[in-house]
Amino acid sequence: MEQQKAATSGALQAPLTGPTNNPTAAAQALLHNPVAAQALANNPGASAAAQALLGNRAATYHPLLNNTRVDQQHMGVPGASISKPSTGEALMKSHSDSHALIRSDRGSMLSMSDDNVMMKQILATHAPDGREFDVRPLLDLVEDILNRATQHVDFLVKGTTQAQIEMEEKALQANHIAMLEALTYTIDRIASELSYKALGVSDAHATTTAIFNLLSSYTWDAKLVLSLSAFALNYGEFWLLAQIYSTNQLAKSMAILRQLPSLLEHTASLKPRFDALNNLIRAMIDVTKCVVQFTQLPSTYISQDVPVLATAMNLFPTAVYWTIRSMVACATQISNLSSMGHEFGISTTESWELSTLAHKLRNIYELLQQQLNLCYQYIEEKTDVAFYQLLLTLFDPNALHIDNMKVLKALIYDKDDKLPLLDGATKRRVSLDVLRRKNVLLLISSLEFANDELAILEQIYNESRIHATRLESQYEVVWIPIVDHSIIPMPEEMQTKFENLQSTMPWYSVQDPLFIKKPVIRFIKEVWHFRTKPILVVLDPQGKVVSPNAIHMMWIWGSTAFPFTSLREEALWREETWRLDLLVDGIDPTVLNWIKEEKYIFLYGGDDVEWVRRFANSARSVASASRIPLEMVYVGKSRKREHVKKVVGIINAEKLSYAWQDPTMVWFFWTRLESMLFSKIQLGRADDQDPVMQQIKKLLSYGREGRWAVLSRGSNIVVNGHSTTVLPTLGGYDEWKVNIAELGFDMAFKEYHDKLHDVAHPCCRFQFPTIIRTPENMRCPECHRVMEKYTSFICCHDDQGIPGSLF
């Protein structure tokens, strides 16, 4: 301590010459004497670690924490301000929780019989004058000293360097150095109190109270950090001498005065004592850091009158008292070791005291940490709400943006420290700038992405890239994966599923699903109505939503739908007519060739094998009798994929007709049909009385029943019929064949079919899964009356159907 006092006097400072290669020494110099530390920084021989400590790099803080300022004006340093006392100080007067903690160890270490009297003494010393300073840089420095010191015991016992993760050296800016200059006197006074009274007759409570009196004008967090700084001076010096005394003559002489050589020869036998000290020191650090984190919570989102924070602040007096009380106990043990050497042994009472203090601090820390987690949860909820409101503002239809960067950053990743996208073509990470002022299609889905969907999307995308200069190719796709944020970190199985999906995509994708924040997911679900099926939200070059879901346009028209706006969707529908090309476009070139050859074509489906046999044989007999070129194609059913495969096998074996062999073709056919209906629903035109929409709804309803057929001549559709009318029409050929010469085969067939239809009136039914937006009402495509709405529960074990299908 004599050396410390000499160092603080300023006039008798030892010059810092020669190489200084010890990071602990650099930290000690900064903490003990900023002026000397500045000299260290100017020393060409100073180590990189010491230079880093004195650099101008900013310290890294918790993203949720605010930084307070050094009250330099109050401490004789210009450029700072004095803030008013916080309202939280009044809350600390309510200390019922403090009593509970003290009572849990009643009689354990207290010479007083009344806990209330003791806490009243402590609270009576607390008179903050409004000064506030950022304690975090000082705490980082102190933590570095204590971490190195507590780890040094293992180094001495094992005789080898312990592998450790070095904390980043926190550089001190000019205002931090000024802060240390202003606080050095206070830190030295506390250090003296700890050192000298540790060898005296004063009891621990009296010493603790004396330190509280020295720090009466400081806030609770400052009391802790300043006291811990003073303790770090003594403890750090002790182990610094132990570390360098064998190689430095000055250190060796000082170590002899402190009896360190004799002490260190018995390090192994003393290890349990140092372990007990180190456990308590780590508990002291944890409590101190936790209290500091409370004081640096952002006041924008949480105030001191919020119950979770108020509860924690009521624990501060107790937490600070027992942490400083623990410093006193540790200082006593260190002083006894230095003065009495290895022969000093910790008595049962002293050993029990250290373990009890460590246990008490751990309990305090757990309570504080629990409240801190609740505070973070409260702040997260507040920030999520604020971020959600920001998204609503950014995507307001009337909002104007220069480009799409602001909205893309809000949706995907709003920082510049990482490359958030993976380029599917090069498999390299890229920034959001690759999307600047481009038409962007946000492909939003869960990790349950059907292979059929992905394969068709990839085919459409790759075809558009072949002619990259065409207008319909001027867009980029970005996959936005939606995962459950309550499961963090993601399970290995989920991570693997994500990576496998990502690896197959030729477009851009978000590098990490957790980049997509919870308020963004809420926005996607509530505003863009994402459920489980993939959606394709289209943003123009200015980031404005031009289509809330273009996936239906993509299935129906592919890249021809560019720029995928609702206006473009309306225009494409105006061009459509009820023709076979609309149903099979882009699926099977064989059928398209039949259309060009103006053949008669039966498109039929269902899962009833007997009906398929009767229909195919009847159709072939009628065609043969009428001498018309007839082709037939079996397109299956939207669900019961495995059953459909069996039907296809029978058709092939018996050569009943042509059938689609690839299940993806069957899937795409029904998906396109459903997309046509969903497209109209999205446009608010599901009940339009145009013939296209009526026929699509009929076909979807017939498909649900399982047996149907569509007859066309070339592209012109003649009949869209249910099994109850189509098969009887074929069976009644002898009745209407006389009209073929006059009307032609197609019109004769239609006339007879329509007569049967007027009598049969097949029933139409639609079932909408809850994962899509359901129209408020819908008219029957057969009788045009408003259909009744029912709620149904359907159990389907066919996992191979269309996810979220109508059927």
Short mmCIF file of N, CA and C in Angstrom, two decimals, residues 647-790:
data_model
loop_
_atom_site.label_atom_id
_atom_site.label_comp_id
_atom_site.label_asym_id
_atom_site.label_seq_id
_atom_site.Cartn_x
_atom_site.Cartn_y
_atom_site.Cartn_z
N VAL A 647 -54.43 -46.44 -59.90
CA VAL A 647 -55.34 -46.28 -61.05
C VAL A 647 -54.54 -46.10 -62.33
N VAL A 648 -53.47 -45.30 -62.27
CA VAL A 648 -52.61 -45.09 -63.45
C VAL A 648 -51.99 -46.41 -63.88
N GLY A 649 -51.58 -47.22 -62.93
CA GLY A 649 -51.02 -48.53 -63.25
C GLY A 649 -52.00 -49.41 -63.98
N ILE A 650 -53.26 -49.41 -63.55
CA ILE A 650 -54.31 -50.22 -64.20
C ILE A 650 -54.58 -49.69 -65.61
N ILE A 651 -54.64 -48.35 -65.75
CA ILE A 651 -54.87 -47.75 -67.07
C ILE A 651 -53.77 -48.16 -68.04
N ASN A 652 -52.52 -48.13 -67.56
CA ASN A 652 -51.39 -48.52 -68.42
C ASN A 652 -51.46 -50.01 -68.78
N ALA A 653 -51.76 -50.82 -67.78
CA ALA A 653 -51.79 -52.26 -68.01
C ALA A 653 -52.88 -52.66 -68.99
N GLU A 654 -54.04 -52.04 -68.86
CA GLU A 654 -55.18 -52.39 -69.70
C GLU A 654 -55.27 -51.51 -70.95
N LYS A 655 -54.34 -50.56 -71.06
CA LYS A 655 -54.28 -49.65 -72.21
C LYS A 655 -55.63 -48.95 -72.43
N LEU A 656 -56.17 -48.45 -71.32
CA LEU A 656 -57.47 -47.78 -71.38
C LEU A 656 -57.36 -46.40 -72.02
N SER A 657 -56.28 -45.67 -71.72
CA SER A 657 -56.10 -44.34 -72.29
C SER A 657 -54.69 -43.86 -71.93
N TYR A 658 -54.42 -42.63 -72.33
CA TYR A 658 -53.18 -41.97 -71.95
C TYR A 658 -53.36 -41.44 -70.52
N ALA A 659 -52.29 -41.51 -69.71
CA ALA A 659 -52.37 -41.02 -68.32
C ALA A 659 -51.07 -40.33 -67.95
N TRP A 660 -51.16 -39.31 -67.12
CA TRP A 660 -49.96 -38.62 -66.64
C TRP A 660 -49.24 -39.51 -65.64
N GLN A 661 -48.00 -39.83 -65.94
CA GLN A 661 -47.22 -40.74 -65.09
C GLN A 661 -46.55 -40.01 -63.93
N ASP A 662 -46.22 -38.76 -64.16
CA ASP A 662 -45.50 -37.99 -63.13
C ASP A 662 -46.50 -37.38 -62.14
N PRO A 663 -46.41 -37.73 -60.87
CA PRO A 663 -47.34 -37.15 -59.87
C PRO A 663 -47.25 -35.62 -59.79
N THR A 664 -46.09 -35.07 -60.15
CA THR A 664 -45.95 -33.60 -60.12
C THR A 664 -46.86 -32.94 -61.14
N MET A 665 -47.07 -33.60 -62.28
CA MET A 665 -47.98 -33.06 -63.29
C MET A 665 -49.41 -33.03 -62.77
N VAL A 666 -49.80 -34.11 -62.08
CA VAL A 666 -51.14 -34.15 -61.48
C VAL A 666 -51.27 -33.05 -60.44
N TRP A 667 -50.24 -32.94 -59.59
CA TRP A 667 -50.25 -31.89 -58.55
C TRP A 667 -50.38 -30.51 -59.18
N PHE A 668 -49.62 -30.23 -60.23
CA PHE A 668 -49.62 -28.90 -60.84
C PHE A 668 -50.96 -28.58 -61.49
N PHE A 669 -51.59 -29.59 -62.09
CA PHE A 669 -52.89 -29.38 -62.71
C PHE A 669 -53.90 -28.87 -61.68
N TRP A 670 -54.00 -29.59 -60.56
CA TRP A 670 -54.98 -29.20 -59.54
C TRP A 670 -54.58 -27.91 -58.81
N THR A 671 -53.29 -27.71 -58.65
CA THR A 671 -52.83 -26.48 -58.01
C THR A 671 -53.17 -25.26 -58.87
N ARG A 672 -53.01 -25.39 -60.17
CA ARG A 672 -53.34 -24.27 -61.07
C ARG A 672 -54.83 -23.98 -61.02
N LEU A 673 -55.65 -25.04 -60.99
CA LEU A 673 -57.10 -24.82 -60.90
C LEU A 673 -57.47 -24.08 -59.62
N GLU A 674 -56.91 -24.53 -58.51
CA GLU A 674 -57.19 -23.86 -57.23
C GLU A 674 -56.67 -22.44 -57.25
N SER A 675 -55.51 -22.23 -57.86
CA SER A 675 -54.94 -20.88 -57.95
C SER A 675 -55.84 -19.94 -58.73
N MET A 676 -56.53 -20.48 -59.73
CA MET A 676 -57.46 -19.65 -60.49
C MET A 676 -58.59 -19.15 -59.59
N LEU A 677 -59.10 -20.04 -58.73
CA LEU A 677 -60.14 -19.62 -57.80
C LEU A 677 -59.58 -18.65 -56.77
N PHE A 678 -58.41 -18.97 -56.19
CA PHE A 678 -57.82 -18.10 -55.17
C PHE A 678 -57.47 -16.73 -55.73
N SER A 679 -57.04 -16.72 -56.99
CA SER A 679 -56.73 -15.45 -57.64
C SER A 679 -57.96 -14.56 -57.71
N LYS A 680 -59.07 -15.16 -58.09
CA LYS A 680 -60.33 -14.40 -58.17
C LYS A 680 -60.78 -13.94 -56.78
N ILE A 681 -60.60 -14.81 -55.77
CA ILE A 681 -60.96 -14.43 -54.40
C ILE A 681 -60.12 -13.25 -53.95
N GLN A 682 -58.82 -13.30 -54.24
CA GLN A 682 -57.90 -12.22 -53.84
C GLN A 682 -58.27 -10.91 -54.52
N LEU A 683 -58.76 -11.01 -55.75
CA LEU A 683 -59.17 -9.79 -56.47
C LEU A 683 -60.57 -9.34 -56.10
N GLY A 684 -61.24 -10.16 -55.26
CA GLY A 684 -62.61 -9.83 -54.89
C GLY A 684 -63.60 -10.14 -55.97
N ARG A 685 -63.25 -11.08 -56.86
CA ARG A 685 -64.11 -11.39 -58.01
C ARG A 685 -64.53 -12.85 -58.04
N ALA A 686 -64.57 -13.51 -56.89
CA ALA A 686 -64.88 -14.94 -56.87
C ALA A 686 -66.30 -15.22 -57.35
N ASP A 687 -67.19 -14.25 -57.21
CA ASP A 687 -68.58 -14.47 -57.61
C ASP A 687 -68.94 -13.79 -58.92
N ASP A 688 -67.92 -13.39 -59.67
CA ASP A 688 -68.20 -12.83 -60.99
C ASP A 688 -68.96 -13.85 -61.84
N GLN A 689 -69.89 -13.37 -62.60
CA GLN A 689 -70.71 -14.28 -63.40
C GLN A 689 -70.10 -14.56 -64.77
N ASP A 690 -68.77 -14.41 -64.87
CA ASP A 690 -68.15 -14.73 -66.15
C ASP A 690 -68.06 -16.25 -66.29
N PRO A 691 -68.19 -16.75 -67.51
CA PRO A 691 -68.24 -18.21 -67.72
C PRO A 691 -66.97 -18.93 -67.27
N VAL A 692 -65.81 -18.27 -67.34
CA VAL A 692 -64.56 -18.92 -66.95
C VAL A 692 -64.61 -19.31 -65.47
N MET A 693 -65.00 -18.34 -64.62
CA MET A 693 -65.02 -18.60 -63.18
C MET A 693 -66.05 -19.66 -62.83
N GLN A 694 -67.20 -19.63 -63.49
CA GLN A 694 -68.24 -20.62 -63.21
C GLN A 694 -67.77 -22.03 -63.55
N GLN A 695 -67.12 -22.16 -64.67
CA GLN A 695 -66.66 -23.49 -65.09
C GLN A 695 -65.50 -24.00 -64.21
N ILE A 696 -64.63 -23.10 -63.77
CA ILE A 696 -63.54 -23.49 -62.88
C ILE A 696 -64.11 -24.01 -61.57
N LYS A 697 -65.09 -23.30 -61.02
CA LYS A 697 -65.70 -23.74 -59.77
C LYS A 697 -66.41 -25.08 -59.93
N LYS A 698 -67.06 -25.28 -61.08
CA LYS A 698 -67.70 -26.57 -61.34
C LYS A 698 -66.67 -27.70 -61.35
N LEU A 699 -65.57 -27.47 -62.06
CA LEU A 699 -64.56 -28.51 -62.20
C LEU A 699 -63.92 -28.84 -60.85
N LEU A 700 -63.68 -27.82 -60.04
CA LEU A 700 -63.12 -28.05 -58.71
C LEU A 700 -64.10 -28.85 -57.84
N SER A 701 -65.37 -28.51 -57.95
CA SER A 701 -66.37 -29.23 -57.16
C SER A 701 -66.52 -30.67 -57.65
N TYR A 702 -66.53 -30.89 -58.98
CA TYR A 702 -66.61 -32.24 -59.52
C TYR A 702 -65.39 -33.06 -59.10
N GLY A 703 -64.25 -32.40 -59.13
CA GLY A 703 -63.02 -33.10 -58.76
C GLY A 703 -63.05 -33.59 -57.32
N ARG A 704 -63.73 -32.84 -56.47
CA ARG A 704 -63.86 -33.25 -55.07
C ARG A 704 -64.68 -34.53 -54.97
N GLU A 705 -65.72 -34.63 -55.83
CA GLU A 705 -66.55 -35.83 -55.81
C GLU A 705 -65.80 -37.03 -56.39
N GLY A 706 -64.82 -36.76 -57.26
CA GLY A 706 -63.94 -37.85 -57.69
C GLY A 706 -64.13 -38.34 -59.10
N ARG A 707 -65.25 -38.05 -59.78
CA ARG A 707 -65.47 -38.59 -61.13
C ARG A 707 -66.02 -37.49 -62.01
N TRP A 708 -65.37 -37.22 -63.13
CA TRP A 708 -65.75 -36.13 -64.00
C TRP A 708 -65.04 -36.27 -65.36
N ALA A 709 -65.46 -35.47 -66.31
CA ALA A 709 -64.82 -35.47 -67.62
C ALA A 709 -65.08 -34.14 -68.31
N VAL A 710 -64.08 -33.68 -69.05
CA VAL A 710 -64.20 -32.47 -69.86
C VAL A 710 -63.96 -32.88 -71.32
N LEU A 711 -64.90 -32.56 -72.19
CA LEU A 711 -64.76 -32.86 -73.62
C LEU A 711 -64.46 -31.57 -74.37
N SER A 712 -63.45 -31.62 -75.23
CA SER A 712 -63.12 -30.45 -76.05
C SER A 712 -62.85 -30.88 -77.48
N ARG A 713 -63.01 -29.94 -78.36
CA ARG A 713 -62.58 -30.15 -79.75
C ARG A 713 -61.49 -29.13 -80.01
N GLY A 714 -60.27 -29.61 -80.08
CA GLY A 714 -59.15 -28.68 -80.10
C GLY A 714 -59.09 -27.97 -78.75
N SER A 715 -59.04 -26.65 -78.81
CA SER A 715 -58.98 -25.88 -77.57
C SER A 715 -60.36 -25.56 -77.03
N ASN A 716 -61.37 -25.69 -77.87
CA ASN A 716 -62.73 -25.31 -77.49
C ASN A 716 -63.36 -26.38 -76.61
N ILE A 717 -63.71 -26.01 -75.36
CA ILE A 717 -64.33 -26.95 -74.44
C ILE A 717 -65.82 -27.04 -74.75
N VAL A 718 -66.27 -28.30 -74.95
CA VAL A 718 -67.67 -28.54 -75.29
C VAL A 718 -68.50 -28.80 -74.04
N VAL A 719 -68.02 -29.68 -73.18
CA VAL A 719 -68.77 -30.08 -71.99
C VAL A 719 -67.81 -30.19 -70.81
N ASN A 720 -68.26 -29.67 -69.69
CA ASN A 720 -67.56 -29.83 -68.40
C ASN A 720 -68.55 -30.56 -67.51
N GLY A 721 -68.41 -31.90 -67.43
CA GLY A 721 -69.49 -32.67 -66.85
C GLY A 721 -69.11 -33.54 -65.66
N HIS A 722 -70.13 -33.76 -64.82
CA HIS A 722 -70.03 -34.66 -63.67
C HIS A 722 -70.24 -36.09 -64.14
N SER A 723 -69.79 -37.05 -63.35
CA SER A 723 -69.92 -38.47 -63.74
C SER A 723 -71.38 -38.88 -63.91
N THR A 724 -72.26 -38.22 -63.18
CA THR A 724 -73.68 -38.59 -63.24
C THR A 724 -74.33 -38.16 -64.54
N THR A 725 -73.64 -37.34 -65.32
CA THR A 725 -74.21 -36.90 -66.61
C THR A 725 -73.36 -37.31 -67.80
N VAL A 726 -72.03 -37.36 -67.61
CA VAL A 726 -71.15 -37.67 -68.75
C VAL A 726 -71.28 -39.14 -69.17
N LEU A 727 -71.21 -40.07 -68.22
CA LEU A 727 -71.29 -41.49 -68.57
C LEU A 727 -72.66 -41.85 -69.16
N PRO A 728 -73.76 -41.36 -68.59
CA PRO A 728 -75.07 -41.63 -69.22
C PRO A 728 -75.19 -41.06 -70.63
N THR A 729 -74.51 -39.93 -70.88
CA THR A 729 -74.53 -39.36 -72.23
C THR A 729 -73.84 -40.31 -73.21
N LEU A 730 -72.71 -40.86 -72.81
CA LEU A 730 -72.04 -41.84 -73.66
C LEU A 730 -72.90 -43.09 -73.83
N GLY A 731 -73.56 -43.50 -72.74
CA GLY A 731 -74.41 -44.69 -72.80
C GLY A 731 -75.65 -44.48 -73.65
N GLY A 732 -76.10 -43.23 -73.81
CA GLY A 732 -77.29 -42.94 -74.63
C GLY A 732 -76.94 -42.56 -76.05
N TYR A 733 -75.78 -43.01 -76.53
CA TYR A 733 -75.32 -42.65 -77.87
C TYR A 733 -76.35 -42.95 -78.94
N ASP A 734 -77.05 -44.06 -78.82
CA ASP A 734 -78.02 -44.42 -79.85
C ASP A 734 -79.15 -43.41 -79.96
N GLU A 735 -79.40 -42.68 -78.89
CA GLU A 735 -80.48 -41.71 -78.90
C GLU A 735 -80.09 -40.39 -79.57
N TRP A 736 -78.84 -40.02 -79.47
CA TRP A 736 -78.45 -38.70 -80.03
C TRP A 736 -77.54 -38.78 -81.26
N LYS A 737 -77.17 -40.00 -81.66
CA LYS A 737 -76.29 -40.11 -82.81
C LYS A 737 -76.93 -39.61 -84.10
N VAL A 738 -78.29 -39.62 -84.10
CA VAL A 738 -79.00 -39.15 -85.32
C VAL A 738 -78.78 -37.67 -85.54
N ASN A 739 -78.37 -36.95 -84.48
CA ASN A 739 -78.17 -35.50 -84.60
C ASN A 739 -76.76 -35.14 -85.03
N ILE A 740 -75.88 -36.13 -85.12
CA ILE A 740 -74.49 -35.83 -85.45
C ILE A 740 -74.35 -35.23 -86.83
N ALA A 741 -75.10 -35.77 -87.78
CA ALA A 741 -74.99 -35.27 -89.16
C ALA A 741 -75.36 -33.81 -89.25
N GLU A 742 -76.37 -33.41 -88.49
CA GLU A 742 -76.84 -32.02 -88.57
C GLU A 742 -76.03 -31.10 -87.67
N LEU A 743 -75.78 -31.52 -86.43
CA LEU A 743 -75.14 -30.63 -85.45
C LEU A 743 -73.64 -30.85 -85.33
N GLY A 744 -73.16 -31.99 -85.75
CA GLY A 744 -71.77 -32.34 -85.50
C GLY A 744 -71.67 -33.13 -84.20
N PHE A 745 -70.61 -33.90 -84.08
CA PHE A 745 -70.49 -34.75 -82.90
C PHE A 745 -70.48 -33.93 -81.60
N ASP A 746 -69.72 -32.85 -81.56
CA ASP A 746 -69.57 -32.07 -80.33
C ASP A 746 -70.90 -31.47 -79.88
N MET A 747 -71.66 -30.84 -80.81
CA MET A 747 -72.90 -30.19 -80.42
C MET A 747 -74.00 -31.20 -80.09
N ALA A 748 -73.98 -32.33 -80.79
CA ALA A 748 -74.97 -33.38 -80.50
C ALA A 748 -74.73 -33.93 -79.09
N PHE A 749 -73.45 -34.15 -78.77
CA PHE A 749 -73.09 -34.63 -77.43
C PHE A 749 -73.53 -33.61 -76.36
N LYS A 750 -73.25 -32.35 -76.59
CA LYS A 750 -73.55 -31.30 -75.62
C LYS A 750 -75.06 -31.17 -75.41
N GLU A 751 -75.85 -31.23 -76.53
CA GLU A 751 -77.30 -31.07 -76.42
C GLU A 751 -77.89 -32.16 -75.53
N TYR A 752 -77.48 -33.40 -75.75
CA TYR A 752 -78.02 -34.51 -74.96
C TYR A 752 -77.54 -34.41 -73.51
N HIS A 753 -76.28 -34.03 -73.33
CA HIS A 753 -75.71 -33.91 -71.97
C HIS A 753 -76.44 -32.84 -71.17
N ASP A 754 -76.74 -31.71 -71.81
CA ASP A 754 -77.38 -30.62 -71.09
C ASP A 754 -78.79 -30.99 -70.62
N LYS A 755 -79.49 -31.82 -71.44
CA LYS A 755 -80.82 -32.27 -71.02
C LYS A 755 -80.72 -33.11 -69.74
N LEU A 756 -79.72 -34.00 -69.71
CA LEU A 756 -79.51 -34.81 -68.50
C LEU A 756 -79.10 -33.94 -67.31
N HIS A 757 -78.31 -32.94 -67.60
CA HIS A 757 -77.83 -32.06 -66.53
C HIS A 757 -78.97 -31.30 -65.89
N ASP A 758 -79.92 -30.84 -66.72
CA ASP A 758 -81.06 -30.08 -66.19
C ASP A 758 -81.89 -30.92 -65.22
N VAL A 759 -81.85 -32.23 -65.42
CA VAL A 759 -82.61 -33.13 -64.54
C VAL A 759 -81.79 -33.50 -63.31
N ALA A 760 -80.49 -33.78 -63.52
CA ALA A 760 -79.66 -34.30 -62.43
C ALA A 760 -79.23 -33.22 -61.45
N HIS A 761 -78.84 -32.03 -61.94
CA HIS A 761 -78.34 -30.93 -61.10
C HIS A 761 -77.33 -31.42 -60.06
N PRO A 762 -76.13 -31.77 -60.47
CA PRO A 762 -75.12 -32.24 -59.51
C PRO A 762 -74.90 -31.22 -58.40
N CYS A 763 -74.61 -31.73 -57.22
CA CYS A 763 -74.40 -30.86 -56.06
C CYS A 763 -72.97 -30.33 -56.07
N CYS A 764 -72.81 -29.04 -55.74
CA CYS A 764 -71.48 -28.43 -55.67
C CYS A 764 -71.08 -28.17 -54.22
N ARG A 765 -69.86 -28.50 -53.88
CA ARG A 765 -69.35 -28.28 -52.53
C ARG A 765 -67.92 -27.77 -52.61
N PHE A 766 -67.61 -26.87 -51.66
CA PHE A 766 -66.25 -26.36 -51.56
C PHE A 766 -65.84 -26.41 -50.09
N GLN A 767 -64.63 -26.83 -49.84
CA GLN A 767 -64.08 -26.83 -48.49
C GLN A 767 -62.79 -26.03 -48.50
N PHE A 768 -62.77 -24.95 -47.71
CA PHE A 768 -61.59 -24.11 -47.63
C PHE A 768 -60.84 -24.38 -46.33
N PRO A 769 -59.58 -24.72 -46.40
CA PRO A 769 -58.80 -24.90 -45.16
C PRO A 769 -58.61 -23.57 -44.46
N THR A 770 -58.38 -23.62 -43.17
CA THR A 770 -58.23 -22.39 -42.38
C THR A 770 -56.94 -21.66 -42.70
N ILE A 771 -56.03 -22.27 -43.45
CA ILE A 771 -54.75 -21.65 -43.73
C ILE A 771 -54.84 -20.63 -44.87
N ILE A 772 -56.02 -20.50 -45.49
CA ILE A 772 -56.19 -19.48 -46.53
C ILE A 772 -57.35 -18.59 -46.15
N ARG A 773 -57.41 -17.45 -46.81
CA ARG A 773 -58.53 -16.53 -46.58
C ARG A 773 -59.79 -17.07 -47.25
N THR A 774 -60.84 -17.22 -46.47
CA THR A 774 -62.09 -17.78 -46.97
C THR A 774 -63.02 -16.64 -47.38
N PRO A 775 -63.66 -16.74 -48.55
CA PRO A 775 -64.60 -15.69 -48.95
C PRO A 775 -65.80 -15.66 -48.02
N GLU A 776 -66.37 -14.47 -47.85
CA GLU A 776 -67.52 -14.32 -46.96
C GLU A 776 -68.71 -15.15 -47.44
N ASN A 777 -68.90 -15.19 -48.75
CA ASN A 777 -69.97 -16.03 -49.30
C ASN A 777 -69.58 -16.46 -50.71
N MET A 778 -70.33 -17.41 -51.24
CA MET A 778 -70.02 -17.93 -52.56
C MET A 778 -71.30 -18.46 -53.21
N ARG A 779 -71.45 -18.21 -54.50
CA ARG A 779 -72.63 -18.67 -55.23
C ARG A 779 -72.34 -20.01 -55.90
N CYS A 780 -73.35 -20.84 -55.94
CA CYS A 780 -73.23 -22.14 -56.58
C CYS A 780 -73.07 -21.96 -58.09
N PRO A 781 -72.07 -22.60 -58.70
CA PRO A 781 -71.90 -22.45 -60.15
C PRO A 781 -72.97 -23.17 -60.96
N GLU A 782 -73.80 -24.01 -60.30
CA GLU A 782 -74.86 -24.72 -61.00
C GLU A 782 -76.16 -23.94 -60.99
N CYS A 783 -76.62 -23.54 -59.77
CA CYS A 783 -77.92 -22.86 -59.66
C CYS A 783 -77.79 -21.37 -59.38
N HIS A 784 -76.57 -20.89 -59.09
CA HIS A 784 -76.27 -19.47 -58.86
C HIS A 784 -76.86 -18.90 -57.58
N ARG A 785 -77.34 -19.77 -56.68
CA ARG A 785 -77.80 -19.29 -55.38
C ARG A 785 -76.62 -19.22 -54.41
N VAL A 786 -76.79 -18.37 -53.37
CA VAL A 786 -75.73 -18.26 -52.36
C VAL A 786 -75.66 -19.58 -51.58
N MET A 787 -74.47 -20.13 -51.50
CA MET A 787 -74.30 -21.42 -50.84
C MET A 787 -74.28 -21.24 -49.32
N GLU A 788 -74.73 -22.26 -48.62
CA GLU A 788 -74.69 -22.24 -47.16
C GLU A 788 -73.27 -22.55 -46.68
N LYS A 789 -72.92 -21.91 -45.54
CA LYS A 789 -71.57 -22.08 -45.00
C LYS A 789 -71.63 -23.00 -43.78
N TYR A 790 -70.76 -23.99 -43.75
CA TYR A 790 -70.68 -24.92 -42.63
C TYR A 790 -69.24 -24.97 -42.12
#
